[in-house]
mmCIF file of C-alpha atoms in Angstrom:
data_model
loop_
_atom_site.group_PDB
_atom_site.id
_atom_site.type_symbol
_atom_site.label_atom_id
_atom_site.label_comp_id
_atom_site.label_asym_id
_atom_site.label_seq_id
_atom_site.Cartn_x
_atom_site.Cartn_y
_atom_site.Cartn_z
ATOM 1 C CA MET A 4 -1.753 -8.198 7.711
ATOM 2 C CA ALA A 5 0.686 -11.126 8.390
ATOM 3 C CA ASN A 6 -0.700 -11.443 12.139
ATOM 4 C CA HIS A 7 -4.303 -12.638 12.040
ATOM 5 C CA SER A 8 -4.027 -13.896 15.996
ATOM 6 C CA ASP A 9 -7.175 -13.163 17.664
ATOM 7 C CA PRO A 10 -7.154 -9.671 18.744
ATOM 8 C CA SER A 11 -9.157 -10.290 22.016
ATOM 9 C CA SER A 12 -6.343 -12.816 23.459
ATOM 10 C CA LEU A 13 -3.651 -9.510 23.693
ATOM 11 C CA GLY A 14 -2.514 -8.811 26.970
ATOM 12 C CA ARG A 15 -4.021 -5.594 28.445
ATOM 13 C CA ARG A 16 -0.733 -3.704 29.065
ATOM 14 C CA ASN A 17 0.821 -4.634 25.958
ATOM 15 C CA PHE A 18 -2.462 -3.654 24.231
ATOM 16 C CA LEU A 19 -2.395 -0.203 25.798
ATOM 17 C CA ALA A 20 1.214 0.188 25.115
ATOM 18 C CA THR A 21 1.138 -0.664 21.546
ATOM 19 C CA THR A 22 -2.246 1.825 21.022
ATOM 20 C CA GLY A 23 -0.845 4.460 23.086
ATOM 21 C CA GLY A 24 1.549 5.473 20.178
ATOM 22 C CA VAL A 25 -0.896 5.322 17.374
ATOM 23 C CA ILE A 26 -2.828 7.999 17.923
ATOM 24 C CA ALA A 27 -0.370 10.757 16.761
ATOM 25 C CA GLY A 28 -1.991 13.929 15.880
ATOM 26 C CA ALA A 29 -5.056 13.090 17.842
ATOM 27 C CA VAL A 30 -6.812 15.406 20.014
ATOM 28 C CA ALA A 31 -7.066 14.629 23.770
ATOM 29 C CA ALA A 32 -9.917 13.110 25.240
ATOM 30 C CA PRO A 33 -12.547 15.280 26.739
ATOM 31 C CA HIS A 34 -11.595 16.544 30.404
ATOM 32 C CA ALA A 35 -14.875 14.647 31.741
ATOM 33 C CA LEU A 36 -13.258 11.218 30.370
ATOM 34 C CA ALA A 37 -9.670 11.681 31.806
ATOM 35 C CA ALA A 38 -8.199 8.936 34.124
ATOM 36 C CA GLY A 39 -10.068 9.484 37.511
ATOM 37 C CA ALA A 40 -12.477 11.847 36.341
ATOM 38 C CA PRO A 41 -16.043 10.876 37.917
ATOM 39 C CA GLN A 42 -18.656 9.301 36.074
ATOM 40 C CA SER A 43 -21.462 11.107 34.523
ATOM 41 C CA GLU A 44 -24.974 11.439 36.737
ATOM 42 C CA GLY A 45 -26.832 8.387 35.935
ATOM 43 C CA THR A 46 -23.912 6.126 34.930
ATOM 44 C CA SER A 47 -24.399 2.490 36.278
ATOM 45 C CA THR A 48 -21.936 0.689 38.091
ATOM 46 C CA LYS A 49 -22.785 -3.175 37.206
ATOM 47 C CA ALA A 50 -20.886 -5.994 38.480
ATOM 48 C CA PRO A 51 -18.546 -8.082 36.363
ATOM 49 C CA GLY A 52 -20.487 -10.524 34.474
ATOM 50 C CA SER A 53 -23.795 -8.329 34.232
ATOM 51 C CA ARG A 54 -22.579 -6.524 31.547
ATOM 52 C CA ARG A 55 -23.794 -7.517 27.838
ATOM 53 C CA LYS A 56 -21.336 -8.686 25.069
ATOM 54 C CA ILE A 57 -22.350 -6.180 22.422
ATOM 55 C CA PRO A 58 -21.513 -7.980 19.234
ATOM 56 C CA ILE A 59 -18.993 -6.385 16.992
ATOM 57 C CA GLY A 60 -19.751 -6.100 13.045
ATOM 58 C CA VAL A 61 -18.377 -4.504 10.027
ATOM 59 C CA PHE A 62 -20.741 -2.257 7.480
ATOM 60 C CA ASP A 63 -19.911 -3.805 4.004
ATOM 61 C CA PRO A 64 -19.124 -0.897 2.168
ATOM 62 C CA ALA A 65 -15.632 -1.374 3.317
ATOM 63 C CA PHE A 66 -15.152 -4.524 0.943
ATOM 64 C CA PRO A 67 -16.549 -3.013 -2.435
ATOM 65 C CA ASP A 68 -14.606 -5.312 -4.663
ATOM 66 C CA LEU A 69 -15.340 -8.666 -2.674
ATOM 67 C CA SER A 70 -18.173 -11.078 -4.020
ATOM 68 C CA LEU A 71 -20.720 -12.099 -1.397
ATOM 69 C CA ASP A 72 -19.129 -15.351 -0.488
ATOM 70 C CA GLN A 73 -15.535 -13.432 -0.366
ATOM 71 C CA LEU A 74 -16.989 -10.950 1.617
ATOM 72 C CA VAL A 75 -18.530 -13.679 4.225
ATOM 73 C CA ASP A 76 -14.847 -15.830 4.372
ATOM 74 C CA LYS A 77 -13.317 -12.513 5.225
ATOM 75 C CA TYR A 78 -15.869 -11.660 8.073
ATOM 76 C CA VAL A 79 -14.828 -15.086 9.404
ATOM 77 C CA SER A 80 -11.158 -14.309 9.056
ATOM 78 C CA LEU A 81 -11.699 -11.297 10.975
ATOM 79 C CA GLY A 82 -13.480 -12.782 13.337
ATOM 80 C CA VAL A 83 -16.576 -10.639 12.863
ATOM 81 C CA GLU A 84 -19.890 -11.505 14.348
ATOM 82 C CA ALA A 85 -22.380 -9.479 12.973
ATOM 83 C CA ALA A 86 -23.228 -7.754 9.502
ATOM 84 C CA GLU A 87 -24.763 -4.497 8.455
ATOM 85 C CA ILE A 88 -25.725 -4.596 4.919
ATOM 86 C CA GLY A 89 -26.284 -1.706 2.535
ATOM 87 C CA THR A 90 -29.409 -2.082 0.303
ATOM 88 C CA GLY A 91 -29.014 0.607 -1.710
ATOM 89 C CA GLY A 92 -28.749 4.717 -1.463
ATOM 90 C CA TYR A 93 -25.368 5.986 -1.188
ATOM 91 C CA PRO A 94 -23.599 2.677 0.111
ATOM 92 C CA ASN A 95 -25.197 1.032 -2.704
ATOM 93 C CA ASN A 96 -26.199 -2.811 -2.423
ATOM 94 C CA LYS A 97 -23.083 -4.356 -4.034
ATOM 95 C CA HIS A 98 -23.600 -7.628 -1.293
ATOM 96 C CA CYS A 99 -27.504 -7.402 -1.581
ATOM 97 C CA PRO A 100 -29.340 -7.656 -4.616
ATOM 98 C CA LEU A 101 -32.603 -6.257 -3.195
ATOM 99 C CA ASN A 102 -35.049 -6.674 -5.854
ATOM 100 C CA ASP A 103 -34.061 -10.144 -6.361
ATOM 101 C CA LEU A 104 -34.233 -11.423 -2.759
ATOM 102 C CA LEU A 105 -37.808 -9.874 -2.480
ATOM 103 C CA ASP A 106 -38.701 -11.692 -5.648
ATOM 104 C CA ASP A 107 -37.431 -15.148 -5.133
ATOM 105 C CA SER A 108 -37.903 -16.807 -1.829
ATOM 106 C CA THR A 109 -35.382 -19.311 -2.820
ATOM 107 C CA LYS A 110 -32.823 -16.317 -3.437
ATOM 108 C CA LEU A 111 -33.221 -15.124 -0.285
ATOM 109 C CA LYS A 112 -33.083 -17.913 1.605
ATOM 110 C CA ALA A 113 -29.683 -19.005 0.069
ATOM 111 C CA TRP A 114 -28.463 -15.436 0.749
ATOM 112 C CA ARG A 115 -29.218 -15.679 4.520
ATOM 113 C CA LYS A 116 -27.907 -19.334 4.637
ATOM 114 C CA LYS A 117 -24.394 -17.684 3.492
ATOM 115 C CA PHE A 118 -24.455 -15.741 6.934
ATOM 116 C CA ASP A 119 -26.166 -18.186 9.008
ATOM 117 C CA ASP A 120 -23.739 -21.033 8.079
ATOM 118 C CA ARG A 121 -20.945 -18.992 9.495
ATOM 119 C CA ASN A 122 -22.563 -17.750 12.485
ATOM 120 C CA ILE A 123 -22.795 -14.281 11.678
ATOM 121 C CA LEU A 124 -25.800 -12.217 12.629
ATOM 122 C CA ILE A 125 -27.654 -9.968 10.145
ATOM 123 C CA ALA A 126 -27.962 -7.192 12.585
ATOM 124 C CA THR A 127 -29.049 -4.104 10.086
ATOM 125 C CA LEU A 128 -30.036 -3.267 6.947
ATOM 126 C CA SER A 129 -28.784 0.378 5.251
ATOM 127 C CA CYS A 130 -30.243 2.353 2.758
ATOM 128 C CA HIS A 131 -28.375 5.859 3.430
ATOM 129 C CA GLY A 132 -29.949 7.971 0.728
ATOM 130 C CA ASN A 133 -32.251 11.422 0.571
ATOM 131 C CA PRO A 134 -35.917 10.573 0.379
ATOM 132 C CA LEU A 135 -36.304 14.257 0.871
ATOM 133 C CA HIS A 136 -34.386 15.403 -2.153
ATOM 134 C CA PRO A 137 -36.315 18.417 -4.090
ATOM 135 C CA ASP A 138 -35.393 16.072 -7.381
ATOM 136 C CA ARG A 139 -38.444 13.733 -7.552
ATOM 137 C CA THR A 140 -36.858 11.322 -9.204
ATOM 138 C CA ILE A 141 -33.931 10.917 -6.885
ATOM 139 C CA ALA A 142 -36.604 11.137 -3.710
ATOM 140 C CA GLU A 143 -38.879 8.633 -5.467
ATOM 141 C CA ARG A 144 -35.579 6.512 -5.792
ATOM 142 C CA ASP A 145 -34.504 6.724 -2.604
ATOM 143 C CA GLN A 146 -38.331 6.283 -0.952
ATOM 144 C CA ASP A 147 -38.713 2.785 -2.761
ATOM 145 C CA THR A 148 -35.527 1.716 -1.602
ATOM 146 C CA PHE A 149 -36.543 2.750 2.028
ATOM 147 C CA ARG A 150 -39.965 0.386 1.474
ATOM 148 C CA ARG A 151 -38.300 -2.164 -0.140
ATOM 149 C CA THR A 152 -35.830 -2.188 2.882
ATOM 150 C CA VAL A 153 -38.372 -2.545 5.096
ATOM 151 C CA LEU A 154 -40.169 -5.329 3.288
ATOM 152 C CA LEU A 155 -36.576 -7.039 3.588
ATOM 153 C CA ALA A 156 -36.426 -6.262 6.897
ATOM 154 C CA GLU A 157 -39.499 -8.085 7.326
ATOM 155 C CA LYS A 158 -38.685 -11.056 5.809
ATOM 156 C CA LEU A 159 -35.344 -11.707 7.758
ATOM 157 C CA GLY A 160 -36.406 -10.755 10.912
ATOM 158 C CA VAL A 161 -34.214 -7.699 11.044
ATOM 159 C CA LYS A 162 -35.191 -4.999 13.508
ATOM 160 C CA VAL A 163 -32.867 -2.039 12.456
ATOM 161 C CA ILE A 164 -33.159 0.086 9.317
ATOM 162 C CA VAL A 165 -29.987 2.518 9.387
ATOM 163 C CA GLY A 166 -30.386 5.726 7.102
ATOM 164 C CA PHE A 167 -29.932 9.557 6.587
ATOM 165 C CA SER A 168 -32.860 11.592 7.364
ATOM 166 C CA GLY A 169 -32.674 13.431 4.330
ATOM 167 C CA CYS A 170 -32.577 17.114 3.280
ATOM 168 C CA PRO A 171 -35.043 19.038 0.888
ATOM 169 C CA GLY A 172 -34.629 22.021 -0.822
ATOM 170 C CA GLY A 173 -35.342 25.582 0.930
ATOM 171 C CA ASN A 174 -38.506 26.340 -0.805
ATOM 172 C CA PRO A 175 -40.953 24.385 -3.272
ATOM 173 C CA ASN A 176 -38.993 25.683 -6.328
ATOM 174 C CA ASP A 177 -35.685 24.504 -5.181
ATOM 175 C CA THR A 178 -33.852 21.659 -7.575
ATOM 176 C CA ASN A 179 -31.126 21.615 -4.993
ATOM 177 C CA PRO A 180 -30.826 20.383 -1.381
ATOM 178 C CA ASN A 181 -30.438 23.375 1.096
ATOM 179 C CA TRP A 182 -28.862 22.435 4.631
ATOM 180 C CA VAL A 183 -29.860 25.118 6.661
ATOM 181 C CA THR A 184 -28.395 25.296 10.275
ATOM 182 C CA TYR A 185 -28.663 28.942 11.347
ATOM 183 C CA ARG A 186 -31.610 31.060 11.567
ATOM 184 C CA TRP A 187 -30.585 34.455 10.472
ATOM 185 C CA PRO A 188 -30.878 36.416 8.181
ATOM 186 C CA PRO A 189 -34.708 35.609 8.507
ATOM 187 C CA GLU A 190 -35.243 33.754 5.202
ATOM 188 C CA TYR A 191 -32.664 31.315 6.804
ATOM 189 C CA GLY A 192 -35.147 30.587 9.464
ATOM 190 C CA ALA A 193 -37.927 30.720 6.995
ATOM 191 C CA ALA A 194 -36.598 28.126 4.693
ATOM 192 C CA LEU A 195 -35.956 25.698 7.860
ATOM 193 C CA ASP A 196 -39.267 26.038 9.045
ATOM 194 C CA TRP A 197 -40.909 25.164 5.851
ATOM 195 C CA GLN A 198 -38.636 22.337 5.407
ATOM 196 C CA TRP A 199 -39.983 20.651 8.857
ATOM 197 C CA LYS A 200 -42.981 21.656 8.504
ATOM 198 C CA GLU A 201 -43.766 20.829 4.794
ATOM 199 C CA ARG A 202 -41.365 18.197 3.722
ATOM 200 C CA VAL A 203 -39.417 16.324 6.413
ATOM 201 C CA VAL A 204 -42.133 15.837 9.488
ATOM 202 C CA PRO A 205 -45.005 14.678 7.053
ATOM 203 C CA TYR A 206 -42.500 12.201 5.161
ATOM 204 C CA TRP A 207 -40.996 10.575 8.137
ATOM 205 C CA LYS A 208 -44.560 10.161 9.750
ATOM 206 C CA GLN A 209 -45.900 8.097 6.700
ATOM 207 C CA ALA A 210 -42.464 6.250 6.294
ATOM 208 C CA ALA A 211 -42.729 5.295 10.279
ATOM 209 C CA LYS A 212 -46.155 4.245 9.822
ATOM 210 C CA PHE A 213 -45.225 1.916 6.967
ATOM 211 C CA ALA A 214 -42.510 0.304 8.863
ATOM 212 C CA ARG A 215 -44.251 -0.178 12.123
ATOM 213 C CA GLU A 216 -47.137 -1.819 9.661
ATOM 214 C CA HIS A 217 -44.194 -4.434 8.706
ATOM 215 C CA GLY A 218 -42.983 -4.966 12.028
ATOM 216 C CA ILE A 219 -40.064 -2.518 12.063
ATOM 217 C CA HIS A 220 -39.980 -0.224 15.091
ATOM 218 C CA ARG A 221 -36.678 0.904 14.561
ATOM 219 C CA LEU A 222 -35.093 3.741 11.952
ATOM 220 C CA ALA A 223 -31.725 4.609 13.109
ATOM 221 C CA PHE A 224 -30.871 8.204 11.856
ATOM 222 C CA GLU A 225 -27.038 8.802 11.360
ATOM 223 C CA MET A 226 -26.398 12.294 12.238
ATOM 224 C CA HIS A 227 -24.561 13.685 9.376
ATOM 225 C CA PRO A 228 -23.825 17.305 7.832
ATOM 226 C CA ASN A 229 -26.147 18.143 4.910
ATOM 227 C CA PHE A 230 -28.801 16.259 6.208
ATOM 228 C CA VAL A 231 -31.518 18.162 8.468
ATOM 229 C CA VAL A 232 -30.518 15.143 11.496
ATOM 230 C CA TYR A 233 -27.056 16.310 12.080
ATOM 231 C CA ASN A 234 -26.869 16.129 15.761
ATOM 232 C CA PRO A 235 -28.453 14.653 18.900
ATOM 233 C CA LEU A 236 -30.812 17.999 19.181
ATOM 234 C CA THR A 237 -31.901 17.596 15.762
ATOM 235 C CA LEU A 238 -32.297 13.962 16.204
ATOM 236 C CA LEU A 239 -34.662 14.242 19.177
ATOM 237 C CA LYS A 240 -36.772 16.885 16.954
ATOM 238 C CA LEU A 241 -37.747 14.361 14.601
ATOM 239 C CA ARG A 242 -38.302 12.038 17.426
ATOM 240 C CA ASP A 243 -40.334 13.980 19.199
ATOM 241 C CA ALA A 244 -42.502 15.189 16.156
ATOM 242 C CA VAL A 245 -42.785 11.550 14.323
ATOM 243 C CA GLY A 246 -42.579 9.040 17.278
ATOM 244 C CA GLU A 247 -40.476 6.541 18.813
ATOM 245 C CA GLU A 248 -39.863 4.846 15.748
ATOM 246 C CA ILE A 249 -37.033 7.388 15.085
ATOM 247 C CA GLY A 250 -33.756 7.131 17.111
ATOM 248 C CA ALA A 251 -30.331 7.307 16.515
ATOM 249 C CA ASN A 252 -27.403 5.704 14.651
ATOM 250 C CA VAL A 253 -24.556 7.088 16.965
ATOM 251 C CA ASP A 254 -21.643 7.988 14.799
ATOM 252 C CA LEU A 255 -19.263 9.792 17.140
ATOM 253 C CA SER A 256 -17.300 10.570 13.645
ATOM 254 C CA HIS A 257 -19.488 12.961 12.793
ATOM 255 C CA LEU A 258 -20.185 14.181 16.735
ATOM 256 C CA PHE A 259 -16.174 14.598 17.614
ATOM 257 C CA TRP A 260 -15.984 17.551 15.104
ATOM 258 C CA GLN A 261 -18.664 18.973 16.662
ATOM 259 C CA GLY A 262 -17.735 19.393 19.909
ATOM 260 C CA CYS A 263 -19.867 16.495 21.500
ATOM 261 C CA ASP A 264 -18.650 14.264 24.591
ATOM 262 C CA PRO A 265 -19.408 11.148 23.577
ATOM 263 C CA VAL A 266 -20.019 9.651 26.601
ATOM 264 C CA GLU A 267 -22.375 12.308 27.377
ATOM 265 C CA VAL A 268 -24.095 11.960 23.962
ATOM 266 C CA ILE A 269 -24.778 8.079 24.779
ATOM 267 C CA HIS A 270 -25.950 8.463 28.583
ATOM 268 C CA MET A 271 -28.318 11.363 27.304
ATOM 269 C CA LEU A 272 -29.793 9.344 24.086
ATOM 270 C CA GLY A 273 -29.611 5.953 25.781
ATOM 271 C CA LYS A 274 -31.788 6.953 28.880
ATOM 272 C CA GLN A 275 -34.555 7.629 26.044
ATOM 273 C CA GLY A 276 -34.432 4.648 24.421
ATOM 274 C CA ALA A 277 -33.402 6.518 21.432
ATOM 275 C CA ILE A 278 -29.685 4.447 20.271
ATOM 276 C CA PHE A 279 -30.721 1.758 17.565
ATOM 277 C CA HIS A 280 -27.565 1.537 16.225
ATOM 278 C CA ALA A 281 -23.658 2.350 16.743
ATOM 279 C CA HIS A 282 -21.212 2.912 13.938
ATOM 280 C CA MET A 283 -17.378 2.698 14.992
ATOM 281 C CA LYS A 284 -15.170 5.261 13.093
ATOM 282 C CA ASP A 285 -13.038 7.555 14.269
ATOM 283 C CA THR A 286 -12.267 11.520 13.626
ATOM 284 C CA VAL A 287 -8.963 12.991 14.078
ATOM 285 C CA LEU A 288 -8.588 16.736 14.515
ATOM 286 C CA TYR A 289 -5.363 18.527 13.752
ATOM 287 C CA LYS A 290 -4.976 21.049 16.442
ATOM 288 C CA ASP A 291 -3.120 23.738 13.987
ATOM 289 C CA LYS A 292 -5.260 23.346 11.366
ATOM 290 C CA VAL A 293 -8.404 23.878 13.445
ATOM 291 C CA ALA A 294 -6.997 26.843 14.926
ATOM 292 C CA LYS A 295 -6.098 28.528 11.665
ATOM 293 C CA TYR A 296 -9.274 27.154 9.557
ATOM 294 C CA GLY A 297 -11.872 25.905 11.974
ATOM 295 C CA VAL A 298 -13.651 22.354 11.619
ATOM 296 C CA LEU A 299 -15.555 22.973 8.729
ATOM 297 C CA ASN A 300 -12.695 21.746 6.584
ATOM 298 C CA PHE A 301 -12.857 18.400 6.192
ATOM 299 C CA VAL A 302 -11.074 15.859 3.625
ATOM 300 C CA PHE A 303 -11.627 12.730 2.489
ATOM 301 C CA ASP A 304 -8.322 11.894 0.267
ATOM 302 C CA LYS A 305 -5.192 11.450 1.562
ATOM 303 C CA GLU A 306 -3.533 13.851 -0.461
ATOM 304 C CA ASP A 307 -5.443 16.589 0.887
ATOM 305 C CA LEU A 308 -4.489 15.956 4.583
ATOM 306 C CA LYS A 309 -1.841 18.510 4.217
ATOM 307 C CA ARG A 310 -4.403 21.193 4.885
ATOM 308 C CA ALA A 311 -6.806 18.989 6.480
ATOM 309 C CA SER A 312 -8.895 20.201 9.871
ATOM 310 C CA ASP A 313 -10.249 17.108 10.189
ATOM 311 C CA ALA A 314 -10.538 13.385 8.674
ATOM 312 C CA PHE A 315 -12.162 10.009 9.412
ATOM 313 C CA ARG A 316 -9.876 7.570 10.746
ATOM 314 C CA ALA A 317 -9.923 3.685 11.940
ATOM 315 C CA VAL A 318 -11.147 3.406 15.749
ATOM 316 C CA GLY A 319 -8.272 4.184 17.536
ATOM 317 C CA TYR A 320 -6.203 6.399 15.231
ATOM 318 C CA GLY A 321 -8.461 9.806 15.922
ATOM 319 C CA HIS A 322 -8.785 9.309 20.303
ATOM 320 C CA SER A 323 -7.029 6.788 22.391
ATOM 321 C CA ALA A 324 -8.223 3.213 23.176
ATOM 322 C CA THR A 325 -8.989 4.818 26.750
ATOM 323 C CA LEU A 326 -11.527 6.836 25.269
ATOM 324 C CA TRP A 327 -13.135 4.076 22.993
ATOM 325 C CA LYS A 328 -13.398 1.764 26.300
ATOM 326 C CA ASP A 329 -15.324 4.613 27.766
ATOM 327 C CA VAL A 330 -17.497 4.584 24.870
ATOM 328 C CA ILE A 331 -18.148 0.866 25.040
ATOM 329 C CA ARG A 332 -18.911 1.272 28.784
ATOM 330 C CA ALA A 333 -21.472 3.964 28.228
ATOM 331 C CA TYR A 334 -22.864 1.644 25.728
ATOM 332 C CA MET A 335 -23.083 -1.226 28.015
ATOM 333 C CA ASP A 336 -24.329 1.000 31.375
ATOM 334 C CA VAL A 337 -27.319 2.185 29.171
ATOM 335 C CA GLY A 338 -28.403 -1.329 28.198
ATOM 336 C CA TYR A 339 -27.607 -0.404 24.222
ATOM 337 C CA GLU A 340 -29.011 -3.583 22.199
ATOM 338 C CA GLY A 341 -27.492 -3.324 19.180
ATOM 339 C CA ILE A 342 -24.173 -4.033 17.806
ATOM 340 C CA LEU A 343 -20.987 -2.302 17.035
ATOM 341 C CA SER A 344 -20.455 -1.745 13.568
ATOM 342 C CA VAL A 345 -17.093 -0.814 12.024
ATOM 343 C CA GLU A 346 -17.458 1.801 9.305
ATOM 344 C CA ASN A 347 -13.886 2.257 7.481
ATOM 345 C CA GLU A 348 -13.547 5.533 5.499
ATOM 346 C CA ASP A 349 -10.144 6.062 6.411
ATOM 347 C CA PRO A 350 -8.008 7.720 3.709
ATOM 348 C CA ILE A 351 -4.742 6.269 5.068
ATOM 349 C CA LEU A 352 -5.931 2.807 6.236
ATOM 350 C CA SER A 353 -8.051 1.672 3.515
ATOM 351 C CA GLY A 354 -10.149 -1.691 2.991
ATOM 352 C CA GLU A 355 -9.139 -4.637 5.277
ATOM 353 C CA VAL A 356 -6.362 -2.964 7.384
ATOM 354 C CA GLY A 357 -8.380 -0.187 8.654
ATOM 355 C CA VAL A 358 -11.280 -2.609 9.577
ATOM 356 C CA GLU A 359 -8.891 -5.134 11.409
ATOM 357 C CA ARG A 360 -6.992 -2.369 13.755
ATOM 358 C CA ALA A 361 -10.430 -1.037 14.613
ATOM 359 C CA LEU A 362 -11.574 -4.550 15.475
ATOM 360 C CA TRP A 363 -8.374 -4.929 17.225
ATOM 361 C CA VAL A 364 -9.108 -1.833 19.163
ATOM 362 C CA LEU A 365 -12.910 -2.515 19.773
ATOM 363 C CA LYS A 366 -12.252 -6.342 21.073
ATOM 364 C CA ASN A 367 -9.613 -5.375 23.540
ATOM 365 C CA VAL A 368 -11.526 -2.936 25.333
ATOM 366 C CA ARG A 369 -14.530 -4.906 25.239
ATOM 367 C CA GLU A 370 -12.869 -7.814 26.691
ATOM 368 C CA GLU A 371 -11.378 -5.513 29.515
ATOM 369 C CA LEU A 372 -14.718 -4.530 30.102
ATOM 370 C CA LEU A 373 -16.445 -7.785 30.418
ATOM 371 C CA THR A 374 -13.780 -8.975 32.834
ATOM 372 C CA GLU A 375 -12.826 -5.690 35.074
ATOM 373 C CA GLN A 376 -13.596 -5.520 38.514
ATOM 374 C CA VAL A 377 -16.036 -2.777 38.981
#
């Protein structure tokens, strides 16, 4: 982008006027979030200055072609305040040679110094994989990545590990994961019960114990389709079964298409102390395609958008800046202690462009919230 001025310096009226026209095709904010709508029960009204300035960060897979030094330089140029770093699994570990850092304290110290010297907080480590995969080789690989991520977090003093809950097969003989969300016909209910009793709860009880023994008490699960934790209800089900080490990575991009109200979700989970991390990623729903094909018609590539019911977008390109202001207000109101981590999977605004525009929206609405009269 030609203009690299600090997004937080943009005037409120100019910012809202600019972002208002950028949301073509987006679904309007839920009725409860409309201007003048009453706040949810339990929403606090804090005085200006009492709100926490939640750090804004970036999840590093947005820049897969950059070296670590280039990544840090890019973060500085974009005004990024915190980092979420992939250690393996689906996001890989382009910028975090996990084994090298664990095996060599000198390399670990040098690695961390690159962030410390530029005043960038290493806030979270992410190992999105499937430790419950029915293929033992895949499961053991992802379980090992999780354990090593815990050990690295312990050394770094990082308190939050982000990942997926995983998905097992539907019975002991399955060789492929089986995502069951509907209990009928009866064999699907039986498969779902078997998954949770025999695979999901036993594994995560063991994994949470390992994390706890190494000082890690926050395992943040992204509520994602094709995994057993895919919405707030299944997140709370696992938390109830395993313990308070289980919490949410609230990635609203996966909840928008399920019909969740983002502010309601944040307040519900926040009241229970169950929000450990927050991905900042939007989803656009194309009304005409939703009307014809429903919401389970997601696309990921630009060339497929003509038939899409929904697709991931950068923050502000699926829902308005006003809604994202309500979202960040909700995080502030529930006392969220983590970061706002930009994850860019926009098929149109790839790489730096999507990250920069998301940061622009987030920094401006955060500034408004920190300075407004309540």
